[in-house]
C-alpha positions as a LaTeX table, in Angstrom:
\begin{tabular}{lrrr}
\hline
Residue & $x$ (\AA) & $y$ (\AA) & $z$ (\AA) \\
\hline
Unk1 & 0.00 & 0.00 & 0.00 \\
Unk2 & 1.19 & 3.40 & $-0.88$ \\
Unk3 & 0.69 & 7.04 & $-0.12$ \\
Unk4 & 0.79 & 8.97 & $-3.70$ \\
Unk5 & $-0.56$ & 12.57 & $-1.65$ \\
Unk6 & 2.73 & 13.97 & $-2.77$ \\
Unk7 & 3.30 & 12.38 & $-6.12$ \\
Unk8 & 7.11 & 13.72 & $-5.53$ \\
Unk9 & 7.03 & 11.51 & $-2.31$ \\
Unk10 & 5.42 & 8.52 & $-2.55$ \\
Unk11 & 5.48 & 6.76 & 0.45 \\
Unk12 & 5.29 & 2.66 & 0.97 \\
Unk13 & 2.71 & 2.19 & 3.87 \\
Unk14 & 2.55 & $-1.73$ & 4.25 \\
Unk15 & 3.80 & $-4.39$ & 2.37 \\
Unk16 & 2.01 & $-7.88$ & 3.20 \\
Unk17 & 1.78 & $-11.52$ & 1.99 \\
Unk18 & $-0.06$ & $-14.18$ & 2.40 \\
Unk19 & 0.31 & $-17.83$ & 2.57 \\
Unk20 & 0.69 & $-19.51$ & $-0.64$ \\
Unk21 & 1.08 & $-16.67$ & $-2.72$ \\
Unk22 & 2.39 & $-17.06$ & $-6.21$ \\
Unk23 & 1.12 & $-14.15$ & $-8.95$ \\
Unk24 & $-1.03$ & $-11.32$ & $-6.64$ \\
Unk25 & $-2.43$ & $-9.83$ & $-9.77$ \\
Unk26 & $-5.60$ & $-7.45$ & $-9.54$ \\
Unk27 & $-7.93$ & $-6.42$ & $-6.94$ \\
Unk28 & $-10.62$ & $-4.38$ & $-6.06$ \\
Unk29 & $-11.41$ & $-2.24$ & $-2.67$ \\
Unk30 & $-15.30$ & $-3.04$ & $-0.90$ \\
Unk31 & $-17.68$ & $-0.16$ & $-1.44$ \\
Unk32 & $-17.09$ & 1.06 & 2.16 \\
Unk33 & $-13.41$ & 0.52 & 1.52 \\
Unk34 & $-12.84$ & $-2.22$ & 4.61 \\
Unk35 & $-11.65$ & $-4.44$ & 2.62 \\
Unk36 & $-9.63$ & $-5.21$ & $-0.49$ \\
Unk37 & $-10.64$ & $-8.37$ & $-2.84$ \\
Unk38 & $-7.91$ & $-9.84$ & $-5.01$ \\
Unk39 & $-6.76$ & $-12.37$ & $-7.42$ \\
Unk40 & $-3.74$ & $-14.83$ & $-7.68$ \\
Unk41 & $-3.76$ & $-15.63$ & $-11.09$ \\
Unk42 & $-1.09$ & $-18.70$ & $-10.27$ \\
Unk43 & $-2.25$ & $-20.42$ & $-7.26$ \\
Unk44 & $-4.90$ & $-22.49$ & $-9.36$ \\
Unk45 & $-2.40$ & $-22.75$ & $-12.18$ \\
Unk46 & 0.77 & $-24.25$ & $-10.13$ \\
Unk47 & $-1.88$ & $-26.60$ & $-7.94$ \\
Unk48 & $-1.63$ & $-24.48$ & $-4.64$ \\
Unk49 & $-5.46$ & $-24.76$ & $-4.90$ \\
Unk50 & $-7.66$ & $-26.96$ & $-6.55$ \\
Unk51 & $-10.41$ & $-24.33$ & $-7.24$ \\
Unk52 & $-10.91$ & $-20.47$ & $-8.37$ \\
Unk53 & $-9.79$ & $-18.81$ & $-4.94$ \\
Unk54 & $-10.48$ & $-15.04$ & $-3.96$ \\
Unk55 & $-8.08$ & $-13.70$ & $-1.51$ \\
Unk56 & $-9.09$ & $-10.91$ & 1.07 \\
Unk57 & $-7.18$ & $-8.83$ & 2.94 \\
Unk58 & $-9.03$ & $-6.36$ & 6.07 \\
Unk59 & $-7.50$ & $-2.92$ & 5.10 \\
Unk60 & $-8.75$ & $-0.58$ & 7.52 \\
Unk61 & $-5.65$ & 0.46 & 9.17 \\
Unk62 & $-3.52$ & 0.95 & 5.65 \\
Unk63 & $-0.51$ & 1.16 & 7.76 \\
Unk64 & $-1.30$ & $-2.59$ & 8.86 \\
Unk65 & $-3.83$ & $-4.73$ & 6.46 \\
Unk66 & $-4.53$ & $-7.92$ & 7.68 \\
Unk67 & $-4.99$ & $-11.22$ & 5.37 \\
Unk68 & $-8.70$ & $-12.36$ & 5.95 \\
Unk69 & $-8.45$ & $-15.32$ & 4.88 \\
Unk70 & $-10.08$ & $-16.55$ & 0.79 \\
Unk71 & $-13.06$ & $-17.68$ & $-0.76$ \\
Unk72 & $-12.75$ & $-20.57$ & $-2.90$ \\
Unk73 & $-15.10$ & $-20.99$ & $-6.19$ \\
Unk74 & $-16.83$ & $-23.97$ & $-7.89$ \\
Unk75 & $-14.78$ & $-24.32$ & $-10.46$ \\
Unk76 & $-11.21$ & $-24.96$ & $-11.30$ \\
Unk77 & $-10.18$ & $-21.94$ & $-13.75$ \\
Unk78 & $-8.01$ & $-19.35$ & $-13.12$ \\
Unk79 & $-9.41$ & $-16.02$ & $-11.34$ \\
Unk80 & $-7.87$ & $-12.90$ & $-13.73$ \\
Unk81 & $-9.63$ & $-9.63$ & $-13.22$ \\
Unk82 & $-12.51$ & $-8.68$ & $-10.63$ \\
Unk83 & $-14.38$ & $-5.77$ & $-9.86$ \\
Unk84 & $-16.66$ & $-5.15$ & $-6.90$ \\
Unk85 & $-19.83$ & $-2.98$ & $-7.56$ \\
Unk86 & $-22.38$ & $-2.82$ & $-4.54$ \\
Unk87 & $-22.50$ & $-6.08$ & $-2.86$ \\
Unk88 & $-21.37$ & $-7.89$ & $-5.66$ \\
Unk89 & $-17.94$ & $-9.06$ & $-7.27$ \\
Unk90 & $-17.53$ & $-9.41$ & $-10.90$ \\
Unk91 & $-15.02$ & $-11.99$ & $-11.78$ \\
Unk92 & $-13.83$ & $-12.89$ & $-15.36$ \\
Unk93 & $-12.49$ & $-15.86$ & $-14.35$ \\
Unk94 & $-10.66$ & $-17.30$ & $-17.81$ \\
Unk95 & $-12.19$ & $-20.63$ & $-18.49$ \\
Unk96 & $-14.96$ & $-20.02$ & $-16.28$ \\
Unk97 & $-16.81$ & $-16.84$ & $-18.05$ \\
Unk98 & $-18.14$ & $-14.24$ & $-15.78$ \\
Unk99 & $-19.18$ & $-15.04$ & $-12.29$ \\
Unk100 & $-21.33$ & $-13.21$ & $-10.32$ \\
Unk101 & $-20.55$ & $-13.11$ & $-6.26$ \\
Unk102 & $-23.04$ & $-11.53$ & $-3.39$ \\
Unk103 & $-20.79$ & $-10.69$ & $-0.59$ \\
Unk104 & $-23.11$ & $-12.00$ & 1.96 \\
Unk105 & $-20.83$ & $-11.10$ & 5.02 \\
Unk106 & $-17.06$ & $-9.83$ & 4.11 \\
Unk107 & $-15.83$ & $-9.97$ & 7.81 \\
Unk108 & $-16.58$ & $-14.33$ & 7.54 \\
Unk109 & $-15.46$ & $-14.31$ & 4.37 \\
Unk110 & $-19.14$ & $-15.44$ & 3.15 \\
Unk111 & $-19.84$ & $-15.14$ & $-0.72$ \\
Unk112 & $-22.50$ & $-17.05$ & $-2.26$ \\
Unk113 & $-22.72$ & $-17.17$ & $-6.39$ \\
Unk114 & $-25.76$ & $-15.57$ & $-7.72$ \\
Unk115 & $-24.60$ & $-15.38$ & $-11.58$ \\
Unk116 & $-22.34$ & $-16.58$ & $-13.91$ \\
Unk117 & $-22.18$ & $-16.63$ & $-18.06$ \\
Unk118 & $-19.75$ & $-19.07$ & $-19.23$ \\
Unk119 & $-17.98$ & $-17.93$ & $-22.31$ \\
Unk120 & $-15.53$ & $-20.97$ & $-22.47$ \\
Unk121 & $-18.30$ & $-23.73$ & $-22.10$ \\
Unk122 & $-16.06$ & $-27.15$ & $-23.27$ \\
Unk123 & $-13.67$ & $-26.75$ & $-19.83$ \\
Unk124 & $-13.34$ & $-24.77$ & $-16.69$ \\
Unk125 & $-9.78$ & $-26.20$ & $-16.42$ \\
Unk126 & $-6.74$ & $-23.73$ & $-14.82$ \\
Unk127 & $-5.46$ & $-22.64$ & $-18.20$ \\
Unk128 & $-5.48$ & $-19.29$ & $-19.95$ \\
Unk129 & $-8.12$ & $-19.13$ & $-22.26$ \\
Unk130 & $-11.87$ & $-17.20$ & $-21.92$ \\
Unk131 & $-12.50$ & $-14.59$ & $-19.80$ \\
Unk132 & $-10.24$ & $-11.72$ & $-19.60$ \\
Unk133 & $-12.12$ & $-8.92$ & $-17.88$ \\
Unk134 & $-15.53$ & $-7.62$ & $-17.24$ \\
Unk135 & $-16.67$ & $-3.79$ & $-16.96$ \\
Unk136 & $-20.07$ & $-3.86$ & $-14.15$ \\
Unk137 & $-20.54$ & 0.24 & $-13.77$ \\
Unk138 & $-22.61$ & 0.65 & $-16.55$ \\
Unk139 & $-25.74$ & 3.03 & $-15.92$ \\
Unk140 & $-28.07$ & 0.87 & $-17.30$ \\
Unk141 & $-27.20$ & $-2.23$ & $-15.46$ \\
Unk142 & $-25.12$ & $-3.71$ & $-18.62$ \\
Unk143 & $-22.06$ & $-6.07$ & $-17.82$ \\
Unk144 & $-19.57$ & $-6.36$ & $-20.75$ \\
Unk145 & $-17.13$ & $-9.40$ & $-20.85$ \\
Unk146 & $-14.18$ & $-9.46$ & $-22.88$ \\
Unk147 & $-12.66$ & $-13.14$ & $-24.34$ \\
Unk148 & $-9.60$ & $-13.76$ & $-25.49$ \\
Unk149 & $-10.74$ & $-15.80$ & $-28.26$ \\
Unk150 & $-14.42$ & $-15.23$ & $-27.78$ \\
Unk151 & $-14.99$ & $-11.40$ & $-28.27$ \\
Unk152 & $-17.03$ & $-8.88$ & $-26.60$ \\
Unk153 & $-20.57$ & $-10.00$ & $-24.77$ \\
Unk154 & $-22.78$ & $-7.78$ & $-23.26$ \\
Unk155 & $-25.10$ & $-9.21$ & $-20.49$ \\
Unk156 & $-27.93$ & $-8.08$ & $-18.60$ \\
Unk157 & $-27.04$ & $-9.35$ & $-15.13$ \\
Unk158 & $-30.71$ & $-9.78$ & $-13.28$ \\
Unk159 & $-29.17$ & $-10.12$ & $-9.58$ \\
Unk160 & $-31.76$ & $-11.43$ & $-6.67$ \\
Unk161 & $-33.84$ & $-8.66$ & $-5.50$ \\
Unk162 & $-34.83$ & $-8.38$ & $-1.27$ \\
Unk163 & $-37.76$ & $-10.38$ & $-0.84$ \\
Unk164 & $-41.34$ & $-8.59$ & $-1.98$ \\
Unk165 & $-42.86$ & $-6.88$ & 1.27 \\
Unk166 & $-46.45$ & $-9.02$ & 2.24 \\
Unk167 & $-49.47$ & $-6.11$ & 1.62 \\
Unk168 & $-51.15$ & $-5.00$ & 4.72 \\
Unk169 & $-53.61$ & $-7.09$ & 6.10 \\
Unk170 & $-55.64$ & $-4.21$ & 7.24 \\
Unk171 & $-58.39$ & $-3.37$ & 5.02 \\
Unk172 & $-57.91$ & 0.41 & 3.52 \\
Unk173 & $-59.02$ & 3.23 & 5.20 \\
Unk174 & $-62.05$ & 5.22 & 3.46 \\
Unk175 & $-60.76$ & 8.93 & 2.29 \\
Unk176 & $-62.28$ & 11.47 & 4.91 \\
Unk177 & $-65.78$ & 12.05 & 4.26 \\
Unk178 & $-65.59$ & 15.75 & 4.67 \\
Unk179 & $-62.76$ & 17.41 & 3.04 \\
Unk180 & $-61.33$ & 20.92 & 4.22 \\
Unk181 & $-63.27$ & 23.63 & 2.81 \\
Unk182 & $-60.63$ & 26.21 & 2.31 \\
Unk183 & $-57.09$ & 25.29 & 0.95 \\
Unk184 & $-54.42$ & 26.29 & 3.39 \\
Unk185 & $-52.51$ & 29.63 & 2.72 \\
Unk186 & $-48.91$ & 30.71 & 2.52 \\
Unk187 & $-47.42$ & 32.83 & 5.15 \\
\hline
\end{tabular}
């Protein structure tokens, strides 16, 4: 982490690691920028793990982040780019496509897949073909993916809305039988 205030000083304010590490290669800061979500676009590669991992490091005191801990995926391909956007992460995950995370609670390290569109459908292997990076901040909702082979696709994501309120059970209450007479003035 580093302090670019004074782009004549730049000053180093932590430098961490992690267990396993082998390529830290993008990441991506929470909304309420707690806590930073990355990629390791080797560990799946040289069999440190055996599925898409997301690594997570607690950055609220910049001077000392903390490794959380990592999410691991259902699939084997490599993680490459990610974005977060709300509650969500966008990951172009290579052989995987696109997939869609809710962080359902960052400080457990809880993310449950609501999405994903698999541009690479034949394997989800650790190699580097598919996916190559996605673009979520799109007024209108759009998600772009970019493959490395495959092209440009542009989604509509529909993510999982809150459930639908239940209507009162209370019958409606009549409009007032006798309305003001005079309109209410101005001051």
């Amino acid at each position: 982490i580093i302090d670019v205030t004074n782009k004549n000083e730049i000053v180093q304010l932590a430098k961490k690691s992690y267990s396993g590490d082998r390529y830290t290669h993008q990441g991506w800061l929470t909304e309420d920028h707690t806590h930073f979500l990355f990629n390791d676009e080797l560990d799946e590669y040289r069999g440190v793990t055996s599925k898409t991992r997301t690594h997570v490091f607690k950055v609220t005191d910049l001077n000392n982040p903390v490794y959380a801990g990592y999410h691991d995926g259902r699939t084997t391909a490599i993680d490459h780019n990610l974005y977060v956007h709300g509650d969500y992460v966008y990951q172009a995950n290579y052989r995987a496509g696109l997939n869609v995370l809710k962080i359902a609670n960052i400080n457990s390290l809880q993310f449950e897949e609501v999405g994903y569109f698999d541009i690479y459908p034949t394997s989800d292997t650790s190699n580097f073909n598919g996916a190559w990076s996605n673009y979520p901040y799109f007024p209108s909702g759009k998600v772009v993916v970019s493959g490395i082979e495959q092209g440009l696709f542009v989604l509509r994501v529909d993510l999982p809305t809150n459930p639908p309120v239940d209507p009162p059970t209370n019958p409606p209450v009549d409009p007032p039988t006798n309305p003001p007479v005079d309109p209410p003035t101005n001051p």
